[in-house]
Coordinates of C-alpha atoms and ligand atoms in Angstrom, one line a residue:
M1 CA 147.7 118.7 118.9
N2 CA 146.5 115.1 119.7
E3 CA 149.4 112.9 120.8
Y4 CA 148.8 110.2 118.2
I5 CA 148.7 112.7 115.4
L6 CA 151.8 114.4 116.6
K7 CA 153.7 111.2 116.8
V8 CA 152.8 110.3 113.2
L9 CA 153.5 113.8 111.9
N10 CA 157.0 113.8 113.6
E11 CA 157.8 110.4 112.0
V12 CA 156.7 111.7 108.6
K13 CA 159.0 114.7 109.1
E14 CA 161.9 112.6 110.2
K15 CA 161.5 109.9 107.4
N16 CA 160.9 112.4 104.6
A17 CA 163.1 115.3 105.7
C18 CA 163.8 116.3 102.1
E19 CA 160.2 116.3 101.0
A20 CA 158.8 119.7 102.0
Q21 CA 155.7 119.6 99.8
F22 CA 154.8 116.1 101.0
I23 CA 155.2 117.1 104.7
Q24 CA 153.1 120.2 104.1
A25 CA 150.2 118.1 102.6
V26 CA 150.3 115.5 105.4
D27 CA 150.5 118.3 108.0
E28 CA 147.4 119.9 106.5
V29 CA 145.3 116.8 106.6
L30 CA 146.5 115.4 109.9
G31 CA 146.2 118.9 111.4
S32 CA 142.5 119.1 110.7
I33 CA 141.2 115.6 111.6
E34 CA 141.7 116.0 115.3
P35 CA 138.0 115.9 116.2
V36 CA 137.7 112.5 114.5
I37 CA 140.9 111.2 116.1
K38 CA 139.5 112.3 119.5
K39 CA 136.5 110.0 118.9
H40 CA 138.2 107.0 117.3
G41 CA 141.9 107.5 118.2
E42 CA 142.4 104.3 120.1
D43 CA 141.0 102.1 117.4
Y44 CA 143.0 103.9 114.7
K45 CA 146.2 103.6 116.8
R46 CA 145.7 99.9 117.3
A47 CA 145.2 99.5 113.5
G48 CA 148.3 101.6 112.7
L49 CA 145.9 103.6 110.5
L50 CA 147.7 106.9 110.3
E51 CA 151.1 105.3 109.9
R52 CA 149.7 103.3 106.9
M53 CA 147.8 106.2 105.5
V54 CA 151.0 108.4 105.2
E55 CA 153.1 105.7 103.5
P56 CA 152.5 105.2 99.8
E57 CA 151.7 101.6 98.8
R58 CA 154.3 101.8 96.1
I59 CA 156.6 104.3 94.4
I60 CA 157.9 103.6 90.9
T61 CA 160.8 105.7 89.5
F62 CA 162.3 105.0 86.1
R63 CA 164.7 106.3 83.5
V64 CA 163.1 108.0 80.4
P65 CA 165.7 108.2 77.6
W66 CA 164.6 110.0 74.4
V67 CA 166.2 111.5 71.3
D68 CA 165.8 115.2 70.6
D69 CA 165.4 116.7 67.1
G70 CA 169.2 117.3 66.9
G71 CA 169.8 113.5 67.4
L72 CA 171.1 114.0 71.0
V73 CA 170.0 111.5 73.6
R74 CA 168.3 113.2 76.6
V75 CA 167.4 111.5 79.9
N76 CA 164.6 112.4 82.3
R77 CA 163.2 110.8 85.4
G78 CA 159.7 109.2 85.4
F79 CA 157.5 108.6 88.5
R80 CA 154.3 106.9 89.5
V81 CA 153.2 107.0 93.1
Q82 CA 150.5 104.5 93.8
F83 CA 149.5 105.9 97.2
N84 CA 146.3 104.2 98.3
G85 CA 144.2 101.6 96.5
S86 CA 141.7 100.8 99.2
I87 CA 138.8 102.5 97.4
G88 CA 139.6 101.4 93.9
P89 CA 142.3 101.3 91.1
Y90 CA 144.8 104.1 91.7
K91 CA 143.7 107.2 89.8
G92 CA 145.5 110.5 89.3
G93 CA 147.2 112.7 86.7
L94 CA 150.6 112.8 85.1
R95 CA 152.6 116.1 85.4
F96 CA 155.4 117.0 83.0
H97 CA 157.2 120.0 84.5
P98 CA 160.9 120.7 85.3
T99 CA 160.1 121.1 89.0
V100 CA 158.7 117.5 89.3
N101 CA 160.5 115.4 92.0
Q102 CA 159.5 112.7 94.5
S103 CA 158.2 115.2 97.1
I104 CA 155.8 116.8 94.6
M105 CA 154.6 113.5 93.3
K106 CA 153.9 112.2 96.8
F107 CA 152.1 115.3 97.9
L108 CA 149.9 115.2 94.8
A109 CA 149.2 111.5 95.2
F110 CA 148.4 111.9 98.9
E111 CA 145.9 114.8 98.1
Q112 CA 144.4 112.7 95.4
V113 CA 143.5 109.8 97.8
F114 CA 141.2 112.1 99.7
K115 CA 139.9 114.0 96.7
N116 CA 138.9 110.8 95.0
A117 CA 137.2 109.6 98.1
L118 CA 135.0 112.8 98.1
T119 CA 133.8 112.1 94.5
G120 CA 132.0 109.0 95.6
F121 CA 133.5 106.9 92.8
P122 CA 135.4 103.7 93.4
I123 CA 138.9 105.1 92.7
G124 CA 142.0 105.1 94.8
G125 CA 144.7 107.7 94.7
G126 CA 147.9 108.0 92.7
K127 CA 150.0 110.5 90.7
G128 CA 152.9 110.5 88.3
G129 CA 154.9 112.4 85.9
S130 CA 158.4 113.5 84.9
D131 CA 160.8 116.4 85.2
F132 CA 160.6 116.7 81.4
D133 CA 159.9 120.3 80.3
P134 CA 157.5 120.3 77.3
K135 CA 158.0 124.1 76.8
G136 CA 159.9 124.8 73.5
K137 CA 159.8 121.1 72.4
S138 CA 158.7 120.1 69.0
D139 CA 155.7 117.9 68.4
N140 CA 158.0 115.0 67.5
E141 CA 160.1 115.5 70.6
I142 CA 156.9 115.4 72.7
M143 CA 155.8 112.2 70.9
R144 CA 159.2 110.5 71.4
F145 CA 159.3 111.4 75.1
C146 CA 155.7 110.2 75.7
Q147 CA 156.5 106.9 73.9
S148 CA 159.6 106.3 76.0
F149 CA 157.7 107.3 79.2
M150 CA 154.9 104.8 78.4
T151 CA 157.3 102.0 77.5
E152 CA 158.2 101.8 81.1
L153 CA 154.9 103.0 82.8
Q154 CA 152.8 100.4 81.0
K155 CA 154.3 97.7 83.2
H156 CA 152.6 99.2 86.2
I157 CA 149.2 100.4 85.0
G158 CA 145.9 99.0 83.6
Q159 CA 142.2 99.9 83.6
D160 CA 141.7 97.9 86.8
I161 CA 145.1 98.7 88.3
D162 CA 146.0 102.3 87.9
V163 CA 144.5 104.9 85.5
P164 CA 146.5 108.0 84.8
A165 CA 145.2 111.2 83.2
G166 CA 146.6 114.7 82.6
D167 CA 147.9 117.5 84.8
I168 CA 150.3 120.4 84.3
G169 CA 152.0 119.9 80.9
V170 CA 149.9 116.9 80.0
G171 CA 146.9 117.6 77.8
A172 CA 145.0 115.9 75.0
R173 CA 148.1 115.7 72.7
E174 CA 150.2 114.0 75.3
I175 CA 147.4 111.6 76.4
G176 CA 147.0 110.6 72.7
Y177 CA 150.7 109.7 72.3
L178 CA 150.7 107.9 75.6
F179 CA 147.6 105.9 74.7
G180 CA 149.0 105.0 71.3
Q181 CA 152.1 103.6 72.7
Y182 CA 150.2 101.6 75.4
R183 CA 148.0 100.1 72.8
R184 CA 150.9 99.2 70.6
I185 CA 152.8 97.4 73.3
K186 CA 149.8 95.6 74.8
N187 CA 148.2 94.8 71.5
D188 CA 144.9 95.3 73.3
Y189 CA 142.3 98.1 73.1
E190 CA 142.1 98.9 76.8
G191 CA 140.2 102.1 76.5
G192 CA 139.9 102.7 80.3
V193 CA 143.6 102.7 81.0
L194 CA 143.9 106.5 80.6
T195 CA 141.4 109.3 80.9
G196 CA 141.4 112.7 79.1
K197 CA 141.4 110.8 75.8
G198 CA 140.3 112.5 72.5
L199 CA 136.6 112.3 71.8
E200 CA 137.3 110.1 68.7
Y201 CA 138.8 107.3 70.7
G202 CA 137.0 106.9 74.0
G203 CA 137.2 110.3 75.6
S204 CA 134.3 111.9 77.4
L205 CA 132.6 115.1 76.6
V206 CA 133.1 117.7 79.4
R207 CA 136.5 116.1 80.5
K208 CA 138.4 119.1 79.1
E209 CA 136.1 121.5 80.9
A210 CA 135.5 119.5 84.0
T211 CA 138.0 120.8 86.6
G212 CA 137.3 124.5 85.8
Y213 CA 133.5 124.0 85.5
G214 CA 133.5 121.9 88.7
L215 CA 135.4 124.6 90.6
I216 CA 132.7 127.1 89.7
Y217 CA 129.9 124.7 90.6
F218 CA 131.6 124.2 94.0
M219 CA 132.0 128.0 94.4
Q220 CA 128.4 128.6 93.6
E221 CA 127.4 126.1 96.3
M222 CA 129.7 127.6 98.9
L223 CA 128.8 131.2 98.1
G224 CA 125.1 130.2 98.0
A225 CA 125.3 128.6 101.5
N226 CA 126.6 131.9 102.7
G227 CA 124.0 134.1 101.0
L228 CA 126.3 135.2 98.2
S229 CA 126.7 134.6 94.5
L230 CA 129.1 135.1 91.6
Q231 CA 126.8 137.5 89.8
G232 CA 128.6 140.8 89.3
K233 CA 131.7 139.9 91.2
T234 CA 135.2 140.8 90.1
V235 CA 137.4 137.7 89.7
T236 CA 141.1 137.1 89.1
I237 CA 142.5 133.7 88.0
S238 CA 146.1 132.6 88.2
G239 CA 147.2 130.4 85.3
S240 CA 145.9 130.2 81.8
G241 CA 146.0 126.5 81.3
N242 CA 143.3 123.9 81.2
V243 CA 141.8 124.6 84.7
A244 CA 142.1 128.4 84.4
I245 CA 140.4 128.6 81.0
Y246 CA 137.3 126.6 81.8
A247 CA 137.0 128.2 85.3
C248 CA 137.0 131.5 83.5
Q249 CA 134.4 130.4 81.0
K250 CA 132.0 129.1 83.7
A251 CA 132.6 132.2 85.9
Q252 CA 131.7 134.5 83.1
A253 CA 128.6 132.4 82.3
A254 CA 127.6 132.9 86.0
G255 CA 127.7 136.6 85.6
A256 CA 131.2 137.3 87.1
K257 CA 133.7 139.7 85.6
V258 CA 137.1 138.0 85.2
V259 CA 139.7 140.8 84.9
A260 CA 143.0 139.0 85.1
M261 CA 144.7 135.7 84.1
S262 CA 148.4 134.8 84.2
D263 CA 151.2 132.4 83.2
S264 CA 154.5 131.8 84.9
N265 CA 155.9 135.0 83.5
G266 CA 153.2 137.5 84.4
C267 CA 149.6 138.5 84.1
I268 CA 147.2 140.4 81.9
Y269 CA 144.7 142.8 83.4
D270 CA 141.7 143.7 81.3
E271 CA 139.3 146.0 83.1
N272 CA 136.6 145.3 80.5
G273 CA 136.7 141.6 81.2
I274 CA 139.0 139.0 79.8
R275 CA 138.3 137.9 76.2
L276 CA 138.5 134.2 76.6
D277 CA 138.5 133.5 72.8
V278 CA 141.8 135.4 72.6
V279 CA 143.3 133.5 75.6
K280 CA 142.2 130.1 74.1
E281 CA 143.7 130.9 70.8
I282 CA 147.1 131.8 72.5
K283 CA 147.1 128.9 74.9
E284 CA 145.2 126.1 73.2
V285 CA 146.2 126.7 69.6
K286 CA 149.5 128.6 69.4
R287 CA 150.9 127.4 72.8
G288 CA 152.1 131.0 73.3
R289 CA 152.6 133.4 76.2
I290 CA 149.8 135.3 78.0
K291 CA 151.4 138.7 77.2
E292 CA 150.4 138.0 73.5
Y293 CA 146.9 139.0 74.6
L294 CA 147.9 142.6 74.1
N295 CA 148.4 141.9 70.4
S296 CA 144.6 141.4 70.1
V297 CA 143.5 143.7 73.0
P298 CA 145.9 146.6 73.1
A299 CA 143.9 148.4 75.8
A300 CA 144.8 145.6 78.3
V301 CA 147.8 145.8 80.6
Y302 CA 150.6 143.3 81.1
L303 CA 152.3 143.0 84.4
E304 CA 155.5 141.0 84.6
N305 CA 156.2 138.9 87.7
N306 CA 158.9 140.1 90.0
S307 CA 160.1 138.3 93.1
G308 CA 157.5 138.0 95.8
T309 CA 153.8 138.2 95.2
P310 CA 152.9 137.1 91.6
A311 CA 151.6 140.0 89.7
V312 CA 148.1 138.5 89.3
Y313 CA 147.5 138.7 93.0
T314 CA 148.3 142.4 93.2
I315 CA 145.0 143.2 91.3
K316 CA 141.9 144.1 93.3
S317 CA 139.3 141.4 93.2
E318 CA 136.5 139.9 95.3
I319 CA 137.0 136.3 94.2
V320 CA 140.4 134.7 93.6
L321 CA 140.8 131.4 91.8
P322 CA 144.4 130.1 91.9
C323 CA 144.6 127.7 89.0
A324 CA 148.3 127.4 88.3
T325 CA 150.6 125.7 90.8
E326 CA 151.3 124.9 94.5
N327 CA 152.3 127.4 97.1
D328 CA 151.4 130.4 95.0
I329 CA 149.8 132.3 97.8
D330 CA 151.9 132.8 101.0
L331 CA 151.0 134.9 104.0
E332 CA 152.2 138.1 102.5
T333 CA 150.1 137.6 99.4
A334 CA 147.1 136.6 101.5
K335 CA 147.3 139.9 103.5
L336 CA 147.4 141.8 100.2
L337 CA 144.4 139.9 98.8
V338 CA 142.4 140.6 102.0
Q339 CA 143.4 144.3 102.0
N340 CA 142.2 144.4 98.4
G341 CA 138.7 143.3 99.2
L342 CA 138.8 139.5 98.9
I343 CA 135.5 137.7 99.8
A344 CA 136.2 134.1 98.7
L345 CA 138.9 132.0 97.3
G346 CA 138.6 128.7 95.3
E347 CA 141.6 126.4 94.8
G348 CA 141.5 125.2 91.2
A349 CA 145.2 124.2 91.6
N350 CA 146.5 121.6 94.1
M351 CA 147.7 123.2 97.4
P352 CA 148.2 126.7 96.0
T353 CA 147.7 128.2 99.5
T354 CA 150.3 127.8 102.2
K355 CA 149.2 126.9 105.7
E356 CA 149.9 130.4 107.1
A357 CA 147.9 132.0 104.3
F358 CA 145.0 129.7 104.9
E359 CA 145.0 130.5 108.6
Y360 CA 145.0 134.2 107.8
F361 CA 142.0 133.8 105.5
L362 CA 140.1 131.8 108.2
E363 CA 140.8 134.5 110.8
N364 CA 139.6 137.2 108.4
N365 CA 136.3 135.3 107.5
I366 CA 137.3 134.7 103.9
L367 CA 135.3 131.8 102.4
F368 CA 137.9 129.2 101.3
A369 CA 137.1 126.4 98.9
P370 CA 139.9 123.8 99.4
G371 CA 141.4 122.2 96.3
K372 CA 140.7 118.6 97.2
A373 CA 137.0 119.3 97.2
A374 CA 136.8 122.2 94.7
N375 CA 138.9 120.8 92.0
A376 CA 137.6 117.3 92.1
G377 CA 135.5 117.8 89.0
G378 CA 138.3 116.7 86.7
V379 CA 138.8 113.3 88.3
A380 CA 135.0 112.9 88.7
V381 CA 134.5 113.2 84.9
S382 CA 137.5 111.0 84.4
A383 CA 135.6 108.4 86.4
L384 CA 132.6 109.0 84.2
E385 CA 134.9 108.5 81.2
M386 CA 135.9 105.1 82.7
S387 CA 132.2 104.2 83.1
Q388 CA 131.4 105.1 79.5
N389 CA 134.4 103.1 78.3
S390 CA 133.2 100.0 80.3
M391 CA 129.7 100.4 78.9
R392 CA 131.0 101.0 75.3
Y393 CA 128.7 103.9 75.3
F394 CA 128.8 107.7 75.6
W395 CA 126.7 110.4 77.2
T396 CA 125.9 113.8 75.7
F397 CA 127.6 117.0 76.8
E398 CA 124.5 118.0 78.7
E399 CA 124.3 114.6 80.5
V400 CA 127.9 114.7 81.6
D401 CA 127.7 118.3 82.6
K402 CA 124.6 117.7 84.7
K403 CA 126.2 114.8 86.4
L404 CA 129.3 116.9 87.2
E405 CA 127.1 119.7 88.7
E406 CA 125.4 117.1 90.9
I407 CA 128.7 115.6 92.0
M408 CA 130.1 119.0 92.9
A409 CA 127.0 119.8 94.9
N410 CA 127.2 116.4 96.6
I411 CA 130.9 117.1 97.5
F412 CA 129.9 120.5 99.0
T413 CA 127.1 118.8 101.0
Q414 CA 129.6 116.2 102.5
V415 CA 132.0 119.1 103.4
K416 CA 129.1 121.2 104.9
N417 CA 127.8 118.2 106.9
A418 CA 131.3 117.6 108.4
V419 CA 131.7 121.2 109.4
D420 CA 128.3 121.3 110.9
E421 CA 128.8 118.0 112.8
Y422 CA 132.0 119.2 114.4
A423 CA 130.9 122.9 114.8
L424 CA 133.7 124.1 112.5
G425 CA 131.9 127.2 111.2
T426 CA 133.1 127.8 107.6
N427 CA 136.4 125.9 107.9
Y428 CA 135.6 124.0 104.7
L429 CA 139.2 122.8 104.5
A430 CA 138.8 120.8 107.8
G431 CA 135.4 119.7 106.6
A432 CA 136.8 118.3 103.3
N433 CA 139.6 116.6 105.2
I434 CA 137.3 115.0 107.7
A435 CA 134.7 113.8 105.2
A436 CA 137.4 112.3 103.0
F437 CA 139.5 110.9 105.8
R438 CA 136.5 109.0 107.3
K439 CA 135.8 107.2 104.0
V440 CA 139.4 106.2 103.4
A441 CA 139.8 105.1 107.1
N442 CA 136.7 102.9 107.0
A443 CA 137.8 101.3 103.7
M444 CA 141.3 100.6 105.1
I445 CA 140.1 99.2 108.4
A446 CA 137.5 96.9 106.6
Q447 CA 140.3 95.4 104.5
G448 CA 142.6 94.5 107.4
V449 CA 146.3 95.2 107.8
I450 CA 147.6 95.6 104.3
Ligands
NDP501 P1 148.2 123.4 82.5 O1 149.6 122.8 82.2 O2 147.1 123.3 81.5 O3 148.4 124.9 82.9 C1 149.2 125.3 84.0 C2 149.1 126.8 84.2 O4 149.8 127.1 85.3 C3 149.9 127.5 83.0 O5 149.3 128.8 82.8 C4 151.3 127.7 83.6 O6 152.0 128.8 83.1 C5 151.0 127.9 85.1 N1 152.1 127.5 85.9 C6 152.6 126.2 86.0 N2 153.6 126.2 86.8 C7 153.7 127.4 87.3 C8 154.6 128.0 88.2 N3 155.6 127.3 88.8 N4 154.5 129.3 88.5 C9 153.5 130.0 87.9 N5 152.6 129.5 87.0 C10 152.7 128.2 86.7 O7 147.8 122.7 83.9 P2 146.4 122.5 84.5 O8 145.5 123.7 84.2 O9 145.9 121.1 84.1 O10 146.7 122.4 86.0 C11 146.7 123.6 86.9 C12 146.6 123.2 88.3 O11 145.4 122.5 88.5 C13 147.7 122.3 88.9 O12 147.9 122.6 90.2 C14 147.0 120.9 88.8 O13 147.6 120.0 89.6 C15 145.6 121.3 89.2 N6 144.6 120.3 88.7 C16 144.4 120.0 87.4 C17 143.4 119.1 87.0 C18 143.1 118.8 85.6 O14 142.1 118.2 85.4 N7 143.9 119.2 84.7 C19 142.6 118.5 88.0 C20 142.8 118.9 89.4 C21 143.8 119.8 89.7 P3 153.3 128.5 82.1 O15 152.6 128.1 80.8 O16 154.0 129.7 82.1 O17 154.0 127.3 82.8

């Protein structure tokens, strides 16, 4: 590895020793930009570019006290990582999940910097959230938590400063409560301060569908560039949340047969093809568990997760779309997927694949669509939501969807151009990292030492 990259990577490991996911995300990016560093290394070194790029501009952590339905005071920890604002206001989702900690927030914010650069919109990278667990909480508890969280967060955000959106555990309901509290405290209708808003109060059509649809648009580009298509392919999807549901919808529309979806407990296998209306009812309306699918489709099979490979990845399929969480696919799982006939994998989730698993896919000529490119559709439509809010206008579903499709095609073109320029074959992960890195690097250098 290049000496400069190695030095910075070692410093990151030393300074952030307890932050495994953050180190992993930095390692992945720095590990694949070597060809660019070879060309411009001396200039970058003099500018302290990599050292600045791996250090967040700001991390805010705060106490979130709230009262549960029994009258008991509970306390969670809130975060906002404003990683890099060189391209525009910080932009990135909020995650509410018990696993949230500083390492996860930093890895997600770091990824977001490069993802946002690929979209072509003027948005910097950030991420936030809390270790609050929304599962099993009443609607009133969710509202009180969101209000307390925003009471502190509002000091640090704004439509030209930092614009949060949803992520795991944060959907339209939570964005509504967060926006309400922001508006109440500020006494100002700052529509562009959050994205993923309801359609009645400044949300954009297609935002809900955007990450899942965008993933499939990117897959179609990648498969098409390699003489393949989704038509008739068997697909499995991990997760059954926002990204998974709309990836499934678009994959089915493209002629694929989706046979499995999951949640953190296990997966459903339906050899006749998943009935998405049933999944949507369970997840979007009842907020239930995926195994309830069998109540409507008794012929389907439910497989419980045991330790090791998640059940959804034990099912034979040609295309796999991890749309749940990070580090879902390790080397052992990767080997099983390849053995079971995998052709291509598209990351709907952020960093669902470990480095060893990715390298195994590359060695076995599996087409791999990296998350920071393939799941950028969500933030791209968030940027379109901000544009519509600024214009005090809205576009139709078809208009936004068409823009999304063009944006995803453009992202694939940037990735493809980078792999071609550096003769990287089909290493689209390196292509995405290089294309994004160059944009962020140029913006940072142009703005001097800040
Ligand atoms: P949701 O909360 O809507 O759904 C998350 C899904 O993943 C659920 O099915 C959940 O199951 C499952 N899941 C969560 N944690 C785990 C875990 N530790 N192990 C196994 N399954 C788990 O989130 P989203 O669909 O919004 O997000 C999914 C992924 O996509 C995340 O990695 C997110 O960062 C990424 N992403 C999301 C974007 C968006 O626009 N929403 C944009 C870009 C990326 P259960 O209900 O059992 O917890």
